[in-house]
Coordinates of C-alpha atoms in Angstrom, one line a residue:
M1 CA 119.6 220.9 -21.0
T2 CA 115.9 220.6 -21.2
D3 CA 113.3 220.2 -18.4
G4 CA 116.1 219.4 -15.8
L5 CA 117.4 216.7 -18.1
D6 CA 121.1 217.0 -19.3
L7 CA 120.4 216.0 -22.9
L8 CA 120.7 217.7 -26.2
P9 CA 117.3 218.2 -27.9
R10 CA 118.3 216.2 -30.9
H11 CA 119.3 213.2 -28.8
R12 CA 116.1 213.4 -26.9
A13 CA 114.1 213.4 -30.1
T14 CA 115.9 210.4 -31.6
I15 CA 115.4 208.4 -28.3
Q16 CA 111.7 209.5 -28.1
G17 CA 111.2 208.5 -31.7
L18 CA 112.6 205.0 -31.0
I19 CA 110.6 204.5 -27.9
E20 CA 107.3 205.6 -29.7
R21 CA 108.1 203.3 -32.6
H22 CA 108.7 200.2 -30.4
L23 CA 106.6 200.8 -27.3
P24 CA 104.1 203.6 -28.2
N25 CA 101.9 203.5 -25.0
V26 CA 104.6 203.7 -22.3
E27 CA 105.4 206.6 -20.0
V28 CA 109.1 207.0 -19.6
W29 CA 110.9 208.5 -16.6
A30 CA 114.5 209.6 -16.7
Y31 CA 116.6 209.3 -13.5
G32 CA 120.2 209.2 -12.4
S33 CA 123.1 211.5 -13.1
R34 CA 121.5 213.2 -16.2
T35 CA 118.6 214.4 -14.0
D36 CA 120.5 215.4 -10.9
G37 CA 123.3 217.5 -12.1
R38 CA 126.0 214.9 -11.7
S39 CA 126.4 213.9 -15.4
H40 CA 129.5 214.4 -17.6
G41 CA 130.1 213.8 -21.3
G42 CA 130.1 210.0 -21.1
S43 CA 127.3 209.6 -18.7
D44 CA 124.6 207.1 -19.6
L45 CA 120.9 207.9 -19.7
D46 CA 118.8 205.9 -17.3
L47 CA 115.2 205.3 -18.3
A48 CA 112.3 203.5 -16.5
L49 CA 109.5 202.4 -18.8
R50 CA 106.1 202.3 -17.3
A51 CA 103.5 200.3 -19.3
P52 CA 99.8 201.0 -18.9
G53 CA 98.5 199.7 -15.7
L54 CA 102.2 199.3 -14.7
T55 CA 102.1 195.7 -16.2
P56 CA 105.3 194.1 -17.3
I57 CA 106.5 194.8 -20.8
P58 CA 106.9 191.8 -23.1
V59 CA 110.6 190.8 -23.0
A60 CA 110.8 190.6 -26.9
R61 CA 109.4 194.1 -27.3
L62 CA 111.9 195.5 -24.8
A63 CA 114.8 193.6 -26.4
R64 CA 113.9 195.2 -29.8
L65 CA 113.9 198.7 -28.3
K66 CA 117.3 198.0 -26.6
E67 CA 118.6 196.8 -29.9
A68 CA 117.3 199.9 -31.7
L69 CA 118.9 202.2 -29.1
R70 CA 122.3 200.4 -29.5
D71 CA 122.1 200.7 -33.3
S72 CA 121.3 204.4 -33.2
N73 CA 123.6 207.3 -33.5
I74 CA 123.2 208.3 -29.9
P75 CA 126.8 208.8 -28.6
F76 CA 126.2 207.4 -25.1
V77 CA 124.5 204.3 -23.5
V78 CA 120.8 204.4 -23.0
E79 CA 119.8 202.0 -20.2
V80 CA 116.1 201.1 -20.2
H81 CA 114.4 199.2 -17.5
D82 CA 110.9 197.9 -17.1
W83 CA 109.3 199.5 -14.2
A84 CA 107.3 196.4 -13.3
R85 CA 110.5 194.3 -13.0
L86 CA 112.4 196.8 -10.8
P87 CA 112.8 196.0 -7.1
E88 CA 110.4 198.1 -4.8
G89 CA 113.2 200.0 -3.1
F90 CA 114.8 201.0 -6.5
R91 CA 111.4 202.3 -7.6
R92 CA 111.0 204.4 -4.5
R93 CA 114.4 206.0 -5.2
I94 CA 113.3 206.8 -8.8
E95 CA 110.1 208.2 -7.6
R96 CA 111.9 210.7 -5.3
G97 CA 113.6 212.4 -8.2
H98 CA 113.0 211.9 -11.9
V99 CA 112.1 213.7 -15.1
V100 CA 109.1 212.6 -17.2
F101 CA 110.9 211.9 -20.5
C102 CA 107.9 211.1 -22.7
G103 CA 104.4 209.7 -22.5
G104 CA 103.3 212.4 -20.0
A105 CA 103.9 216.1 -19.4
S106 CA 107.7 216.5 -19.3
H107 CA 108.7 218.1 -16.0
R108 CA 111.0 217.6 -13.1
V109 CA 109.5 215.6 -10.3
K110 CA 110.8 215.7 -6.8
G111 CA 109.4 213.6 -4.0
P112 CA 108.9 214.6 -0.4

């Protein structure tokens, strides 16, 4: 576990490398069971991708990242979502408890 994220360092490095290759300027937040202590061996990893200015990420670029993650040797599903396309209520839930995965200072963030 690193920085409040239930994820092996080698898996994190692989995922970060793929994100940086396909979407180098995004900030990535992890949320869900791997950040709140509810994960188990088969838990997926939920990631919200935040582009500069919180603008939508081009669909083709997002699709290429998703394909690269599927084709990787990561032994669990990595779900990636474009922050700009998430419903406001869902964004608020993510804001209340997430871990900055990459693209910013990695740390646990808890809302009020």
